[in-house]
Amino acid sequence: MVSALFSEQILSSRQPEDDEVIDGIIYPSVGNDYQTDNLAILPECLDKNFKLTGVAEFVIEESFYNKPFQQGDPGAIQVAKVKNVRGAKSISSDGIISW
């Protein structure tokens, strides 16, 4: 929780006249024993530089924070047991998600 608040504070405190532009930050995941990273990116940076290609919705049944992290499929959820996973059928060019 502290790291999320910290990243929000950093990103929300930037000013347009600042010499350095910060669009996002990467910080270690405390909940995953520093084995992976968290990424916080400003929405306007995402809108300008990225394209949404997939969406998944799920419910976390159990977290596995006490288990060692194993490198694997980057798209797989490894730190929790999840259910009710559904994927978007399509995403329109203006970002409308069809389930």
Coordinates of C-alpha atoms in Angstrom, one line a residue:
M1 CA 0.0 0.0 0.0
V2 CA 2.8 2.4 0.9
S3 CA 4.6 1.9 -2.5
A4 CA 1.3 2.5 -4.4
L5 CA 0.8 5.7 -2.5
F6 CA 4.4 6.7 -3.1
S7 CA 4.1 6.2 -6.8
E8 CA 0.8 8.1 -6.9
Q9 CA 2.5 11.0 -5.1
I10 CA 5.4 11.1 -7.5
L11 CA 3.3 11.0 -10.6
S12 CA 0.7 13.5 -9.4
S13 CA 3.3 16.0 -8.3
R14 CA 4.9 16.6 -11.7
Q15 CA 4.3 20.0 -13.3
P16 CA 4.2 20.8 -17.1
E17 CA 7.0 23.3 -16.6
D18 CA 9.4 20.7 -15.1
D19 CA 12.6 20.0 -17.0
E20 CA 12.3 16.3 -16.6
V21 CA 9.2 14.5 -17.7
I22 CA 8.2 11.5 -15.7
D23 CA 5.5 9.4 -17.4
G24 CA 5.9 6.4 -15.2
I25 CA 8.0 4.6 -12.5
I26 CA 9.1 1.0 -11.8
Y27 CA 9.4 -0.2 -8.3
P28 CA 10.0 -3.5 -6.6
S29 CA 7.0 -5.6 -5.5
V30 CA 7.2 -5.9 -1.8
G31 CA 4.3 -8.4 -1.8
N32 CA 6.2 -10.7 -4.1
D33 CA 9.4 -10.6 -2.0
Y34 CA 11.1 -8.1 -4.4
Q35 CA 11.2 -10.8 -7.1
T36 CA 9.1 -8.9 -9.6
D37 CA 8.4 -5.2 -10.3
N38 CA 5.3 -3.0 -10.3
L39 CA 4.8 -0.4 -13.0
A40 CA 2.9 2.8 -12.6
I41 CA 2.2 4.8 -15.8
L42 CA 0.2 8.0 -16.3
P43 CA -3.0 7.4 -18.2
E44 CA -2.2 10.1 -20.8
C45 CA 1.1 8.3 -21.5
L46 CA -0.7 5.0 -22.0
D47 CA -3.3 6.7 -24.3
K48 CA -0.6 8.3 -26.4
N49 CA 2.0 5.5 -26.7
F50 CA 0.2 2.2 -26.2
K51 CA -2.6 0.2 -27.7
L52 CA -4.8 -2.0 -25.6
T53 CA -4.8 -5.5 -27.2
G54 CA -6.3 -7.7 -24.4
V55 CA -8.3 -7.6 -21.2
A56 CA -8.9 -10.2 -18.6
E57 CA -11.3 -10.1 -15.6
F58 CA -10.9 -12.4 -12.6
V59 CA -11.4 -12.8 -8.9
I60 CA -8.5 -13.6 -6.6
E61 CA -9.3 -16.6 -4.4
E62 CA -5.9 -16.9 -2.7
S63 CA -2.6 -15.0 -2.8
F64 CA 0.7 -16.9 -3.0
Y65 CA 2.9 -14.2 -1.6
N66 CA 4.7 -16.7 0.6
K67 CA 5.7 -19.0 -2.3
P68 CA 8.9 -18.3 -4.2
F69 CA 8.5 -16.6 -7.6
Q70 CA 9.1 -18.9 -10.6
Q71 CA 9.9 -17.3 -14.0
G72 CA 7.3 -18.4 -16.5
D73 CA 4.7 -17.2 -19.0
P74 CA 4.6 -13.4 -18.5
G75 CA 0.9 -13.4 -19.3
A76 CA 0.1 -16.0 -16.6
I77 CA -1.0 -15.1 -13.1
Q78 CA 1.5 -16.7 -10.8
V79 CA 1.1 -14.9 -7.5
A80 CA -2.6 -15.9 -6.9
K81 CA -5.3 -18.5 -7.4
V82 CA -7.9 -16.9 -9.6
K83 CA -11.4 -17.8 -10.8
N84 CA -14.0 -16.4 -13.2
V85 CA -11.4 -15.5 -15.7
R86 CA -13.0 -14.0 -18.9
G87 CA -11.3 -12.4 -21.8
A88 CA -12.5 -9.6 -24.0
K89 CA -14.0 -10.7 -27.3
S90 CA -12.9 -7.5 -29.0
I91 CA -11.6 -4.0 -28.3
S92 CA -12.7 -1.2 -30.6
S93 CA -10.2 1.5 -31.9
D94 CA -11.7 3.9 -29.4
G95 CA -11.2 1.5 -26.5
I96 CA -14.7 0.1 -26.0
I97 CA -14.4 -3.5 -24.7
S98 CA -16.8 -6.2 -25.8
W99 CA -17.1 -9.1 -23.4

